[in-house]
Amino acid sequence: MTVSVDIDGGVAIVTIANPPVNAINRTVRERLLSLAQEFDGDPAIRTVVLTGVGALFVAGADIAEFDRPVEPPFLPDVIARIERAGKPWIAAIRGAALGGGLELALGCRLRVATGTARFALPEVNLGIIPGAGGTQRLPRAIGVAEAIRVVAENHTVDAAEAVRLGLVDALIEEPLLPGAIAFAREVLEKTLPPPSLDRPLSAPAQEVWTEAEKRIASRAKGASAPLQALEALKCGIEQGAEAGLARERSTFLSLRGSEEAAALRHLFFAERAALRPADIRGIAPRPVATASVVGGGTMGSGIAAALLNAGLSVVLVEQDAAGVSRARDTIAGLFEASRRRGHITGEELAERLGRLETSIGYDGMERCDLVIEAVFEDLAVKRAVFAALGRICRPDAILATNTSYIDPRLIAEGLPGPERFLGLHFFSPAQIMKLLEIVPTPETAPDVLATGFDLARRLGKIPVRAGICDGFIGNRILRRFRAEAETLVRGGVPIAAVDAAMRSFGFAMGPFEMQDMAGLDIAFLHREAARARGEPVPDLPGDLLVRAGRKGQKTGGGWYDYAPGDRRPQPSAEAERIIAPLIGPRKDMAGEAIVARLMAAMAQEGQAILEEGIAASAADIDLVEVHGYGFPRRRGGPMFQLGRADVNHA
Ligand code: CAA
Ligand code: NAI
């Protein structure tokens, strides 16, 4: 039974039991509605305590239902019925009351909660706005300024703040139910406060709206829901709750059917599925308390910082004293930046650095449960590292490489115990980027693979399993994406037009701006190496630019020019002149057509990756793009785009 009822001396205890998160689906709505009617007609019942089974109250509406048309009874009607019930309903909240869960609690006459309770309206993360009165009842319960933060800015209210704001009427120690029942009996003897929707509310000063609009728009990155949530809230204050409710519902329904919301739902489920792939379910990961990072350059320092942030102890190995002190300074600098931004305190900074040990050579390695190699991208150098690790590390220690392109099987050749080896491909900056490509070899043991996924979870990252091919999933698609962008430019489409189209689609940067930032030389050196091996690699515009000394921002120019100290790209007559021999007559192309071409190229590469079994699912490919390559979240990813009718497969 998804909603159960117990009666305790005139108090009906209604428990929503819809594991894992007590989401409100149609059955829950039907049952709550009929119970509200039933209790009102039952003279033996004086009051109702509404709670959820397990560690949380209710995580909101069942998001899985959002792909189907809305079905009655509608949640706003259920909540309105509870709010107007003859027998007062009291919400007893443990853990999260989110989205529709908070809206349901707001429909109750009073709310009690344990210290673990937290309240949020995370709908805007899903491209929608609250759809069951949240934008109207919340400001009337806690005030407009605070409600704006919750409704449109994703603020989570904890139990203490909820009491201070009047969202919670009493804090109750566990066990929650007996306390809530006693509270219910007690309040029956008193005058109850009015329902949330009937509470008086005064309009705030105009600046409150203008400032909120400015703040929200600047953070929305093109997403439409946050501003619309604010609009619904504002409508209810300026025109009254009834108009506000109508506005909220119509906005909710239209956003619910939008592309943006479908994309965000797709990612919501993909992100959760990613942490628990079917083939390692039930396999216990190996314990990892101390990890080593070999190589403390760009990646090694970031990986060490990520491990330290997650509470692990780290032994960082470098080649010499200069390498060690550079790595330590980099990591300390990353923590210092977090402290300045207020993310960690001075004590936390010191504690994290206290867990960092540095070493020249492999002292301390025998203590490590996991080693992540991040030395130069050179097979001989990496093999020498693993030869040493094979001798020194415990036989059960997991050994991982962060290689971007080298076949992990070649790196592991000759390693004693190859079943403990795998690729853990982090993205730069590794302490920030959420993606972790996990690349097992055919010999990797299942519990070693499971440890990779568990590590990702501990680091707060999104793991995606990738098969072995040149560039794994992400870099392989990136290469195709860039090649297609260059094909457009070689066909006469202006460089700046390609970048502008991708920015307007939602990327922070276009492909040429991105190359200028990262540097054109690494890809150039790859091509030169292939040419030196006798492979037929034709000259590309990027080769001409690098040969002319234009390696990107670091040399003052690449595809674009850059004024000293200014990262803004300026169209470059010089670059155009250099690449002119490879460029066709100018061709103007609409932004949407450019986007469609590049999307189709990415999706085609993704399709090939799927067919070859390099990625386990299309959703995994989308996660790689969104969390590793800046693909705009609200667009869902290239494979999601492929599945939508509006993609023009050019
Ligand atoms: N609907 C359907 N399924 C949900 C769900 C929801 N609202 N919330 C979580 N789930 C599912 C997850 O997909 C996951 O399923 P699998 O086990 O099959 O992968 C399972 O519940 C557990 O979720 P998590 O892995 O995320 O568990 P967690 O303990 O890490 O986090 C949580 C729990 C904080 C509740 C988190 O799941 C969460 O933030 N959920 C979404 C909350 C949300 O956005 N609510 C608003 C919904 S929209 C709404 O309510 C609008 C309205 O009009 C009423
Ligand atoms: P880097 O050049 O910044 O750092 C490499 C570090 O390894 C240097 O500090 C060097 O002193 C050290 N090193 C070299 N040999 C060593 C040895 N035998 N023992 C100990 N330390 C040694 O290189 P970066 O960019 O950090 O790349 C490292 C690895 O990560 C490469 O395999 C690269 O392909 C991969 N990678 C790089 C990404 C990036 O964006 N830079 C992204 C993802 C993976």
Short mmCIF file of C-alpha atoms in Angstrom, two decimals, residues 236-595:
data_model
loop_
_atom_site.label_atom_id
_atom_site.label_comp_id
_atom_site.label_asym_id
_atom_site.label_seq_id
_atom_site.Cartn_x
_atom_site.Cartn_y
_atom_site.Cartn_z
CA GLY A 236 0.40 36.06 -6.83
CA ILE A 237 1.57 38.98 -4.75
CA GLU A 238 0.44 41.70 -7.13
CA GLN A 239 -2.84 40.09 -8.24
CA GLY A 240 -3.70 37.78 -5.37
CA ALA A 241 -3.27 34.10 -4.63
CA GLU A 242 -5.95 32.89 -7.02
CA ALA A 243 -4.38 34.62 -10.01
CA GLY A 244 -0.97 33.46 -8.80
CA LEU A 245 -2.05 29.84 -8.60
CA ALA A 246 -3.51 29.99 -12.10
CA ARG A 247 -0.35 31.58 -13.45
CA GLU A 248 1.85 29.05 -11.67
CA ARG A 249 -0.12 26.09 -13.01
CA SER A 250 -0.21 27.27 -16.61
CA THR A 251 3.52 28.01 -16.57
CA PHE A 252 4.20 24.62 -14.96
CA LEU A 253 2.15 22.78 -17.57
CA SER A 254 3.74 24.55 -20.51
CA LEU A 255 7.29 24.09 -19.17
CA ARG A 256 6.59 20.46 -18.29
CA GLY A 257 6.10 19.78 -22.01
CA SER A 258 9.15 21.78 -23.11
CA GLU A 259 12.33 20.51 -24.76
CA GLU A 260 14.38 22.01 -21.97
CA ALA A 261 12.51 20.10 -19.27
CA ALA A 262 12.71 16.85 -21.25
CA ALA A 263 16.48 17.36 -21.60
CA LEU A 264 16.94 18.02 -17.90
CA ARG A 265 14.82 15.01 -16.91
CA HIS A 266 16.86 12.84 -19.24
CA LEU A 267 20.04 13.98 -17.45
CA PHE A 268 18.45 13.59 -14.00
CA PHE A 269 17.84 9.88 -14.60
CA ALA A 270 21.09 9.36 -16.54
CA GLU A 271 23.16 10.85 -13.72
CA ARG A 272 21.58 8.54 -11.17
CA ALA A 273 21.87 5.46 -13.37
CA ALA A 274 25.55 6.26 -14.03
CA LEU A 275 26.52 5.65 -10.41
CA ARG A 276 25.02 2.17 -10.40
CA PRO A 277 25.72 0.35 -13.67
CA ALA A 278 23.95 -3.01 -13.83
CA ASP A 279 27.08 -5.09 -14.41
CA ILE A 280 28.71 -4.16 -11.10
CA ARG A 281 25.60 -4.13 -8.95
CA GLY A 282 26.17 -6.14 -5.80
CA ILE A 283 29.97 -6.22 -6.23
CA ALA A 284 31.73 -4.73 -3.20
CA PRO A 285 34.39 -2.14 -4.00
CA ARG A 286 37.83 -2.47 -2.41
CA PRO A 287 38.42 -0.11 0.50
CA VAL A 288 40.44 2.97 -0.43
CA ALA A 289 41.73 5.23 2.32
CA THR A 290 45.15 6.22 1.05
CA ALA A 291 45.80 6.99 -2.59
CA SER A 292 48.90 7.96 -4.49
CA VAL A 293 49.16 10.24 -7.47
CA VAL A 294 52.28 9.84 -9.60
CA GLY A 295 53.04 13.07 -11.47
CA GLY A 296 51.97 16.37 -9.97
CA GLY A 297 51.53 18.49 -13.09
CA THR A 298 48.27 20.02 -14.31
CA MET A 299 46.28 16.82 -13.88
CA GLY A 300 48.10 15.17 -10.98
CA SER A 301 47.73 18.25 -8.76
CA GLY A 302 44.03 18.55 -9.56
CA ILE A 303 43.44 14.83 -8.96
CA ALA A 304 45.30 15.02 -5.63
CA ALA A 305 43.17 18.02 -4.62
CA ALA A 306 39.98 16.12 -5.53
CA LEU A 307 41.09 13.13 -3.43
CA LEU A 308 42.01 15.33 -0.48
CA ASN A 309 38.68 17.17 -0.75
CA ALA A 310 36.93 13.80 -0.47
CA GLY A 311 38.76 12.95 2.75
CA LEU A 312 41.40 10.56 1.42
CA SER A 313 45.09 10.67 2.35
CA VAL A 314 47.38 11.25 -0.60
CA VAL A 315 51.00 10.47 -1.37
CA LEU A 316 52.07 12.55 -4.37
CA VAL A 317 55.14 11.39 -6.27
CA GLU A 318 57.23 13.68 -8.46
CA GLN A 319 60.56 13.33 -10.20
CA ASP A 320 62.61 15.87 -8.24
CA ALA A 321 62.48 18.48 -5.51
CA ALA A 322 61.34 21.18 -7.92
CA GLY A 323 58.45 18.96 -9.11
CA VAL A 324 57.41 18.21 -5.54
CA SER A 325 57.40 21.82 -4.45
CA ARG A 326 55.59 22.96 -7.61
CA ALA A 327 52.87 20.36 -7.04
CA ARG A 328 52.51 21.24 -3.35
CA ASP A 329 52.23 24.95 -4.23
CA THR A 330 49.61 24.23 -6.89
CA ILE A 331 47.48 22.16 -4.50
CA ALA A 332 47.85 24.71 -1.70
CA GLY A 333 46.88 27.41 -4.21
CA LEU A 334 43.71 25.51 -5.18
CA PHE A 335 42.68 25.17 -1.52
CA GLU A 336 43.56 28.80 -0.86
CA ALA A 337 41.26 29.85 -3.72
CA SER A 338 38.46 27.75 -2.15
CA ARG A 339 39.08 29.41 1.19
CA ARG A 340 38.96 32.88 -0.34
CA ARG A 341 35.61 32.03 -1.96
CA GLY A 342 34.32 30.89 1.41
CA HIS A 343 33.95 27.22 0.43
CA ILE A 344 36.32 25.99 3.15
CA THR A 345 37.66 27.44 6.39
CA GLY A 346 41.32 27.99 7.27
CA GLU A 347 41.19 24.94 9.54
CA GLU A 348 39.76 22.77 6.79
CA LEU A 349 42.48 24.00 4.46
CA ALA A 350 45.19 23.03 6.98
CA GLU A 351 43.55 19.67 7.65
CA ARG A 352 43.42 18.86 3.94
CA LEU A 353 47.04 19.82 3.35
CA GLY A 354 47.91 17.77 6.46
CA ARG A 355 46.71 14.67 4.61
CA LEU A 356 49.08 15.36 1.70
CA GLU A 357 52.47 13.70 1.70
CA THR A 358 54.93 14.33 -1.12
CA SER A 359 57.74 12.12 -2.22
CA ILE A 360 60.56 11.95 -4.73
CA GLY A 361 60.51 8.31 -5.72
CA TYR A 362 58.17 5.70 -4.40
CA ASP A 363 58.55 5.89 -0.61
CA GLY A 364 55.24 5.32 1.13
CA MET A 365 53.73 3.47 -1.84
CA GLU A 366 53.31 0.20 0.03
CA ARG A 367 50.65 1.92 2.16
CA CYS A 368 48.55 2.98 -0.81
CA ASP A 369 45.28 1.29 -1.72
CA LEU A 370 45.09 3.04 -5.08
CA VAL A 371 47.66 4.70 -7.35
CA ILE A 372 46.70 7.09 -10.14
CA GLU A 373 49.40 7.75 -12.68
CA ALA A 374 49.38 11.21 -14.31
CA VAL A 375 52.87 11.58 -15.78
CA PHE A 376 53.67 12.76 -19.30
CA GLU A 377 51.59 11.31 -22.14
CA ASP A 378 54.41 9.04 -23.27
CA LEU A 379 54.17 5.27 -23.38
CA ALA A 380 57.78 4.62 -22.34
CA VAL A 381 57.56 6.99 -19.37
CA LYS A 382 54.26 5.47 -18.25
CA ARG A 383 55.53 1.90 -18.63
CA ALA A 384 58.57 2.70 -16.49
CA VAL A 385 56.25 4.07 -13.80
CA PHE A 386 54.08 0.93 -13.80
CA ALA A 387 57.12 -1.35 -13.79
CA ALA A 388 58.20 0.33 -10.54
CA LEU A 389 54.65 0.27 -9.13
CA GLY A 390 54.37 -3.43 -9.94
CA ARG A 391 57.44 -4.07 -7.81
CA ILE A 392 56.65 -1.79 -4.89
CA CYS A 393 52.87 -1.66 -4.37
CA ARG A 394 50.85 -4.24 -2.45
CA PRO A 395 49.49 -6.90 -4.82
CA ASP A 396 45.91 -5.85 -4.01
CA ALA A 397 46.56 -2.14 -4.60
CA ILE A 398 44.62 -0.79 -7.58
CA LEU A 399 46.78 0.82 -10.28
CA ALA A 400 45.19 3.36 -12.61
CA THR A 401 46.31 5.52 -15.51
CA ASN A 402 44.94 8.93 -16.41
CA THR A 403 46.08 8.65 -20.02
CA SER A 404 44.06 10.61 -22.57
CA TYR A 405 44.88 8.64 -25.68
CA ILE A 406 47.32 5.78 -25.07
CA ASP A 407 45.84 2.28 -25.15
CA PRO A 408 45.74 1.22 -21.48
CA ARG A 409 46.53 -2.36 -22.50
CA LEU A 410 49.91 -1.21 -23.80
CA ILE A 411 50.61 0.70 -20.58
CA ALA A 412 49.79 -2.38 -18.47
CA GLU A 413 51.83 -4.82 -20.55
CA GLY A 414 53.99 -6.97 -18.30
CA LEU A 415 52.39 -5.65 -15.09
CA PRO A 416 52.16 -8.32 -12.39
CA GLY A 417 48.47 -8.65 -11.46
CA PRO A 418 46.91 -6.96 -14.50
CA GLU A 419 43.42 -7.54 -13.01
CA ARG A 420 44.04 -4.59 -10.65
CA PHE A 421 44.69 -2.14 -13.49
CA LEU A 422 42.26 0.27 -15.18
CA GLY A 423 42.03 3.71 -16.74
CA LEU A 424 40.63 6.55 -14.63
CA HIS A 425 40.41 9.47 -17.03
CA PHE A 426 39.85 12.76 -15.24
CA PHE A 427 39.14 16.08 -16.95
CA SER A 428 40.87 19.38 -16.43
CA PRO A 429 40.59 21.05 -13.91
CA ALA A 430 40.29 17.69 -12.16
CA GLN A 431 39.17 19.07 -8.81
CA ILE A 432 36.19 20.70 -10.54
CA MET A 433 35.13 18.78 -13.64
CA LYS A 434 32.48 16.21 -12.81
CA LEU A 435 33.25 13.62 -15.46
CA LEU A 436 35.33 10.52 -14.80
CA GLU A 437 35.73 8.13 -17.72
CA ILE A 438 36.40 4.66 -16.34
CA VAL A 439 38.28 2.49 -18.80
CA PRO A 440 38.66 -1.16 -17.86
CA THR A 441 40.93 -3.47 -19.84
CA PRO A 442 39.72 -6.99 -20.68
CA GLU A 443 41.60 -8.16 -17.58
CA THR A 444 40.29 -5.64 -15.05
CA ALA A 445 38.62 -7.47 -12.14
CA PRO A 446 34.94 -6.63 -11.44
CA ASP A 447 35.71 -5.37 -7.92
CA VAL A 448 38.45 -3.12 -9.31
CA LEU A 449 35.91 -1.68 -11.75
CA ALA A 450 33.40 -1.31 -8.90
CA THR A 451 36.06 0.57 -6.92
CA GLY A 452 36.43 3.02 -9.80
CA PHE A 453 32.69 3.76 -9.67
CA ASP A 454 32.73 4.01 -5.90
CA LEU A 455 35.66 6.43 -6.04
CA ALA A 456 33.70 8.59 -8.48
CA ARG A 457 30.79 8.69 -6.06
CA ARG A 458 33.08 9.66 -3.18
CA LEU A 459 34.65 12.42 -5.27
CA GLY A 460 31.20 13.71 -6.28
CA LYS A 461 31.87 12.84 -9.91
CA ILE A 462 29.79 11.28 -12.66
CA PRO A 463 31.38 8.02 -13.78
CA VAL A 464 31.01 6.77 -17.33
CA ARG A 465 32.44 3.47 -18.44
CA ALA A 466 34.32 3.73 -21.71
CA GLY A 467 35.77 1.05 -23.94
CA ILE A 468 39.23 1.31 -25.42
CA CYS A 469 39.60 3.32 -28.62
CA ASP A 470 41.52 6.41 -29.63
CA GLY A 471 40.27 9.14 -27.30
CA PHE A 472 37.76 6.93 -25.46
CA ILE A 473 34.30 8.54 -25.63
CA GLY A 474 34.85 12.23 -25.02
CA ASN A 475 38.05 13.04 -26.88
CA ARG A 476 36.92 10.94 -29.81
CA ILE A 477 33.73 13.00 -30.17
CA LEU A 478 35.71 16.20 -29.58
CA ARG A 479 38.01 15.33 -32.45
CA ARG A 480 35.05 14.75 -34.76
CA PHE A 481 33.37 17.96 -33.57
CA ARG A 482 36.48 20.00 -34.26
CA ALA A 483 37.03 18.35 -37.61
CA GLU A 484 33.48 19.22 -38.65
CA ALA A 485 33.93 22.80 -37.47
CA GLU A 486 37.09 23.01 -39.56
CA THR A 487 35.29 21.52 -42.55
CA LEU A 488 32.79 24.36 -42.29
CA VAL A 489 35.59 26.94 -42.12
CA ARG A 490 37.40 25.34 -45.03
CA GLY A 491 34.14 25.54 -46.94
CA GLY A 492 34.17 29.32 -46.44
CA VAL A 493 32.07 29.78 -43.29
CA PRO A 494 33.68 32.51 -41.13
CA ILE A 495 35.44 31.26 -37.98
CA ALA A 496 33.57 33.75 -35.82
CA ALA A 497 30.21 32.62 -37.26
CA VAL A 498 30.86 29.03 -36.16
CA ASP A 499 31.86 30.09 -32.66
CA ALA A 500 28.93 32.49 -32.33
CA ALA A 501 26.46 29.76 -33.37
CA MET A 502 27.77 27.35 -30.75
CA ARG A 503 27.70 30.04 -28.08
CA SER A 504 24.12 30.89 -28.89
CA PHE A 505 23.29 27.18 -28.62
CA GLY A 506 24.62 27.38 -25.07
CA PHE A 507 28.31 26.44 -25.08
CA ALA A 508 30.47 28.88 -23.09
CA MET A 509 32.87 28.98 -26.03
CA GLY A 510 32.92 27.99 -29.66
CA PRO A 511 35.34 25.34 -30.97
CA PHE A 512 37.95 27.82 -32.26
CA GLU A 513 37.92 29.99 -29.15
CA MET A 514 38.32 26.78 -27.15
CA GLN A 515 41.33 25.70 -29.19
CA ASP A 516 42.93 29.10 -28.74
CA MET A 517 42.49 28.79 -25.00
CA ALA A 518 43.83 25.22 -24.74
CA GLY A 519 46.60 25.72 -27.32
CA LEU A 520 46.82 24.43 -30.89
CA ASP A 521 50.27 22.89 -30.47
CA ILE A 522 49.40 19.56 -28.82
CA ALA A 523 47.12 18.42 -31.64
CA PHE A 524 49.70 19.76 -34.12
CA LEU A 525 52.46 17.66 -32.48
CA HIS A 526 50.21 14.58 -32.65
CA ARG A 527 49.74 15.11 -36.37
CA GLU A 528 53.45 15.76 -36.88
CA ALA A 529 54.27 12.53 -35.05
CA ALA A 530 51.85 10.64 -37.29
CA ARG A 531 53.42 12.24 -40.36
CA ALA A 532 56.87 11.26 -39.08
CA ARG A 533 55.61 7.66 -38.89
CA GLY A 534 54.69 7.97 -42.55
CA GLU A 535 50.92 8.26 -42.04
CA PRO A 536 49.10 10.32 -44.67
CA VAL A 537 47.89 13.25 -42.57
CA PRO A 538 46.96 16.21 -44.79
CA ASP A 539 47.89 19.76 -43.80
CA LEU A 540 45.14 21.44 -41.82
CA PRO A 541 44.56 25.13 -41.11
CA GLY A 542 45.74 24.50 -37.53
CA ASP A 543 49.10 23.26 -38.85
CA LEU A 544 49.58 26.44 -40.85
CA LEU A 545 48.76 28.56 -37.81
CA VAL A 546 51.17 26.71 -35.49
CA ARG A 547 53.96 26.80 -38.07
CA ALA A 548 53.45 30.57 -38.25
CA GLY A 549 53.90 30.74 -34.46
CA ARG A 550 50.18 31.13 -33.72
CA LYS A 551 49.58 28.54 -30.98
CA GLY A 552 46.61 30.26 -29.35
CA GLN A 553 46.16 32.72 -26.50
CA LYS A 554 49.54 31.89 -25.03
CA THR A 555 51.30 33.28 -28.13
CA GLY A 556 48.97 36.25 -28.50
CA GLY A 557 46.99 34.62 -31.29
CA GLY A 558 45.76 31.46 -32.95
CA TRP A 559 42.49 31.42 -34.86
CA TYR A 560 41.95 34.90 -33.40
CA ASP A 561 44.11 37.78 -32.21
CA TYR A 562 44.29 38.72 -28.52
CA ALA A 563 45.33 42.08 -27.13
CA PRO A 564 47.90 41.73 -24.30
CA GLY A 565 46.11 40.76 -21.06
CA ASP A 566 42.76 40.41 -22.82
CA ARG A 567 41.19 37.01 -23.43
CA ARG A 568 38.50 38.32 -25.76
CA PRO A 569 39.02 36.96 -29.28
CA GLN A 570 39.32 39.49 -32.10
CA PRO A 571 38.89 38.36 -35.72
CA SER A 572 42.37 38.12 -37.22
CA ALA A 573 43.28 39.23 -40.74
CA GLU A 574 46.66 37.60 -40.25
CA ALA A 575 45.17 34.20 -39.35
CA GLU A 576 42.86 34.47 -42.35
CA ARG A 577 45.79 35.22 -44.62
CA ILE A 578 47.79 32.27 -43.25
CA ILE A 579 45.03 29.72 -43.70
CA ALA A 580 43.72 31.22 -46.97
CA PRO A 581 45.32 28.52 -49.19
CA LEU A 582 43.08 25.92 -47.52
CA ILE A 583 39.87 27.98 -47.43
CA GLY A 584 37.12 28.10 -50.07
CA PRO A 585 35.12 31.18 -51.13
CA ARG A 586 33.16 32.81 -48.33
CA LYS A 587 29.89 31.12 -47.54
CA ASP A 588 27.33 32.52 -45.15
CA MET A 589 25.40 29.96 -43.15
CA ALA A 590 22.60 30.49 -40.62
CA GLY A 591 23.50 29.81 -36.98
CA GLU A 592 20.93 27.02 -36.73
CA ALA A 593 22.36 25.30 -39.78
CA ILE A 594 25.86 25.46 -38.29
CA VAL A 595 24.58 24.00 -35.03
#
